[in-house]
CSV table of C-alpha atoms in Angstrom, one decimal:
chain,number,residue,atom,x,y,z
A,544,UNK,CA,129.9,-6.3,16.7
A,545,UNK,CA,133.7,-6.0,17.8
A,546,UNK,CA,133.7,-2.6,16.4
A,547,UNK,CA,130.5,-1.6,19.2
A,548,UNK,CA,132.6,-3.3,22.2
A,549,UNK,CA,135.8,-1.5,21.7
A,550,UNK,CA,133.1,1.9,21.4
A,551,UNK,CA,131.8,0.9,24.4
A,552,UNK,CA,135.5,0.0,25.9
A,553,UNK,CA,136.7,3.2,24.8
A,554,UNK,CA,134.0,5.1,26.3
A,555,UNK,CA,134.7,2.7,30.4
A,556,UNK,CA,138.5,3.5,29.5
A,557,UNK,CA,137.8,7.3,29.1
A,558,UNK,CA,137.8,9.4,32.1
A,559,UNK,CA,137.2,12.4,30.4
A,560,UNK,CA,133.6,12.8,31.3
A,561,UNK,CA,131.1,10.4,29.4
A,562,UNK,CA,132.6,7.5,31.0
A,563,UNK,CA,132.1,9.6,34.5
A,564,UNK,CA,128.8,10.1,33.5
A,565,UNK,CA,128.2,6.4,32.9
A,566,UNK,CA,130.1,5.5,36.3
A,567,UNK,CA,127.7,7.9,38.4
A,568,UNK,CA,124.5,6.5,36.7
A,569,UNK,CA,125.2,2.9,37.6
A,570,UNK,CA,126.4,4.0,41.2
A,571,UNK,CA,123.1,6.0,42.3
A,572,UNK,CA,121.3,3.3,40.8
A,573,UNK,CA,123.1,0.7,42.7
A,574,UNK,CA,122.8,3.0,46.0
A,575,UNK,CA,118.9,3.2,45.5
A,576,UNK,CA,118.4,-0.4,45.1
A,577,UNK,CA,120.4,-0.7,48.5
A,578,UNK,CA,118.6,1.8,50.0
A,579,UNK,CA,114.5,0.2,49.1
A,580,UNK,CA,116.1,-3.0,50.3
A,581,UNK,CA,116.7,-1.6,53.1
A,582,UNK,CA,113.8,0.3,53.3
A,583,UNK,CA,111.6,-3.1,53.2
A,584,UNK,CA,114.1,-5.3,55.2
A,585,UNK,CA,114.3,-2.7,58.3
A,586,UNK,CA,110.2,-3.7,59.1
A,587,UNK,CA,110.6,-7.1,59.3
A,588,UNK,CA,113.1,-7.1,61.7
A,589,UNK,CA,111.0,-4.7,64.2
A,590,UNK,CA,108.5,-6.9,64.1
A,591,UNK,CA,110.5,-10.3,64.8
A,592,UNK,CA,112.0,-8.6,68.3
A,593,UNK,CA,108.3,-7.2,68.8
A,594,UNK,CA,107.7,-11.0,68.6
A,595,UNK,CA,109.6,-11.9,70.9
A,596,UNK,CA,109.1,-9.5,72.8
A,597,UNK,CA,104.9,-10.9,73.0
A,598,UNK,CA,105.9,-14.1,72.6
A,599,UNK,CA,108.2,-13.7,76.0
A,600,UNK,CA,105.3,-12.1,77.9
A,601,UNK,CA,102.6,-14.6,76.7
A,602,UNK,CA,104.7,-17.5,78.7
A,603,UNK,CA,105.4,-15.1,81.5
A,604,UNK,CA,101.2,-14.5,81.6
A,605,UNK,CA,100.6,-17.9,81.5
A,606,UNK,CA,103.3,-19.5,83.7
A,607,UNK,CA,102.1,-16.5,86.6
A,608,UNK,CA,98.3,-18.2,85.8
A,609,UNK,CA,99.1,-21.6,85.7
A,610,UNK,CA,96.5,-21.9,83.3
A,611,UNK,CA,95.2,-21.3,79.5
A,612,UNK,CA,91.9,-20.4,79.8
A,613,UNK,CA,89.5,-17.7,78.8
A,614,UNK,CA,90.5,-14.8,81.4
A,615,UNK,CA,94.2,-15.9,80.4
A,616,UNK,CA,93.2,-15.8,76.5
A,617,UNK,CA,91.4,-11.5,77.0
A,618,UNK,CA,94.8,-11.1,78.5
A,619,UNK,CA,96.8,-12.1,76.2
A,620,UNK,CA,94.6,-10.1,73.7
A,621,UNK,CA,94.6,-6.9,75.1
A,622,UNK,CA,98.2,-7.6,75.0
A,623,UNK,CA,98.8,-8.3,71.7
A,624,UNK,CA,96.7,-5.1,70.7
A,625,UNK,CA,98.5,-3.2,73.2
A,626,UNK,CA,101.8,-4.4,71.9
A,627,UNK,CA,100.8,-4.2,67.9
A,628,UNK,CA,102.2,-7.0,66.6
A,629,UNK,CA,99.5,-7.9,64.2
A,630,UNK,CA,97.6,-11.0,63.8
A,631,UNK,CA,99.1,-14.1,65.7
A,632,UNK,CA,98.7,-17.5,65.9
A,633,UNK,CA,99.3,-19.0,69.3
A,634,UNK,CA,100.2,-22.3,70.0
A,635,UNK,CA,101.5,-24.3,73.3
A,636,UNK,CA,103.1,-27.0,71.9
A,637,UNK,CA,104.9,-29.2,74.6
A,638,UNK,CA,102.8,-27.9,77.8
A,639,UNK,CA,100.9,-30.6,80.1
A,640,UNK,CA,97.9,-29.9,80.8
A,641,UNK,CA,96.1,-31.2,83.8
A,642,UNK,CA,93.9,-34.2,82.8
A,643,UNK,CA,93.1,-32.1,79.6
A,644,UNK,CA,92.1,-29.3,81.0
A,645,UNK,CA,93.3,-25.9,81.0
A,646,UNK,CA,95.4,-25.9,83.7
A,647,UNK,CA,99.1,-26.2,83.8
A,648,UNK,CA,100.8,-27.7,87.0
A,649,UNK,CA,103.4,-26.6,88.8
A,650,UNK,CA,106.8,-26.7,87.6
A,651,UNK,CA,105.6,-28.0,84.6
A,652,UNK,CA,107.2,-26.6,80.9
A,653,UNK,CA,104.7,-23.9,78.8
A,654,UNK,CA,106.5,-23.3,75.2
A,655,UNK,CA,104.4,-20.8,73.5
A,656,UNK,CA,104.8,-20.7,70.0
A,657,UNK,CA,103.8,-17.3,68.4
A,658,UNK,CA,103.5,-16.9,64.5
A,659,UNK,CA,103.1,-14.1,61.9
A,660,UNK,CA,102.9,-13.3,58.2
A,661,UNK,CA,104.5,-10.9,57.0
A,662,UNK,CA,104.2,-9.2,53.3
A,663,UNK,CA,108.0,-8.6,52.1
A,664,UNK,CA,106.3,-6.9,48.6
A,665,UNK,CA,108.9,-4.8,46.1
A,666,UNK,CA,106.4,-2.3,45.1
A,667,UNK,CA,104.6,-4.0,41.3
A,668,UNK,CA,107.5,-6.5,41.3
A,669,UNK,CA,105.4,-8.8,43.2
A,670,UNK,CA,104.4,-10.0,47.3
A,671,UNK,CA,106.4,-12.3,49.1
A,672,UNK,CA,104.7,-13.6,52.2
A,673,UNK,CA,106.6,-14.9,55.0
A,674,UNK,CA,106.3,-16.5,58.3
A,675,UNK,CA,108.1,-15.3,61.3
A,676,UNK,CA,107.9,-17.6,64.5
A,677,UNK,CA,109.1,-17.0,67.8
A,678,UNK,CA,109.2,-19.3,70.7
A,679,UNK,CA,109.4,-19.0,74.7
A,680,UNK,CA,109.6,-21.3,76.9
A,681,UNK,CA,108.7,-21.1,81.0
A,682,UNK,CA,107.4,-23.2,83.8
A,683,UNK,CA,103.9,-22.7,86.0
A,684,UNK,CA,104.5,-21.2,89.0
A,685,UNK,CA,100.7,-22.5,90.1
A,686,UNK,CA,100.1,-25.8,92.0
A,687,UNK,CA,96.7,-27.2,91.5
A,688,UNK,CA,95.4,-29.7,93.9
């Protein structure tokens, strides 16, 4: 067993050119691991700015409307196909609406919670799903008598 590690010492030590060899193999290796990660990592943070991005003009939409209803909800969806962020799941946590309705008085706080999956796979090695959630936060700019 010692005799094997100081055969493979020998060969690290050696600059000569199997050594070399040896050192180049690991480093392109190394670099194209880097690189895939990359590759896959790049994506996901596109899509969390386009996120934001919807997530910011959802509030604005609904703060202009001072209300969450159907005409509000084909708007948002032409948006979000416009703006191809995937399939969302939209949320208004924290808003007050009127008396349970759909509408949103004025000066009143919309959050607008937007959420994603996305797949985060490393080719066979397997798919890693994860969420990405963006949040924006406005006030109506409607008063409702």
């Amino acid at each position: 067993m010692t005799r094997k590690k100081n055969k493979i010492s020998k060969i690290l030590k050696d600059k000569s050119g199997a050594a070399t060899y040896l050192e180049m193999v690991v480093t392109i290796l190394i670099v194209a691991i880097v690189v895939v990660f990359i590759v896959k990592v790049v994506p996901v943070l596109v899509l969390k700015n386009q996120l934001n991005t919807f997530a910011t003009s959802v509030s604005r939409i609904i703060s202009v409307e001072g209300r969450y209803d159907n005409t509000v909800r084909e708007a948002i969806e032409e948006l979000r196909q416009k703006s191809e962020v995937g399939n969302v799941t939209i949320t208004l946590d924290g808003s007050d609406f009127i008396s349970g309705g759909e509408k949103i008085q004025l000066n009143d706080i919309i959050q607008v919670n937007v959420t994603t999956q996305y797949d985060l796979g490393f080719f066979t090695f397997g798919s890693f799903p994860i969420t990405l959630k963006n949040t924006a936060q406005s006030r109506s700019e409607v008063y409702w008598k």
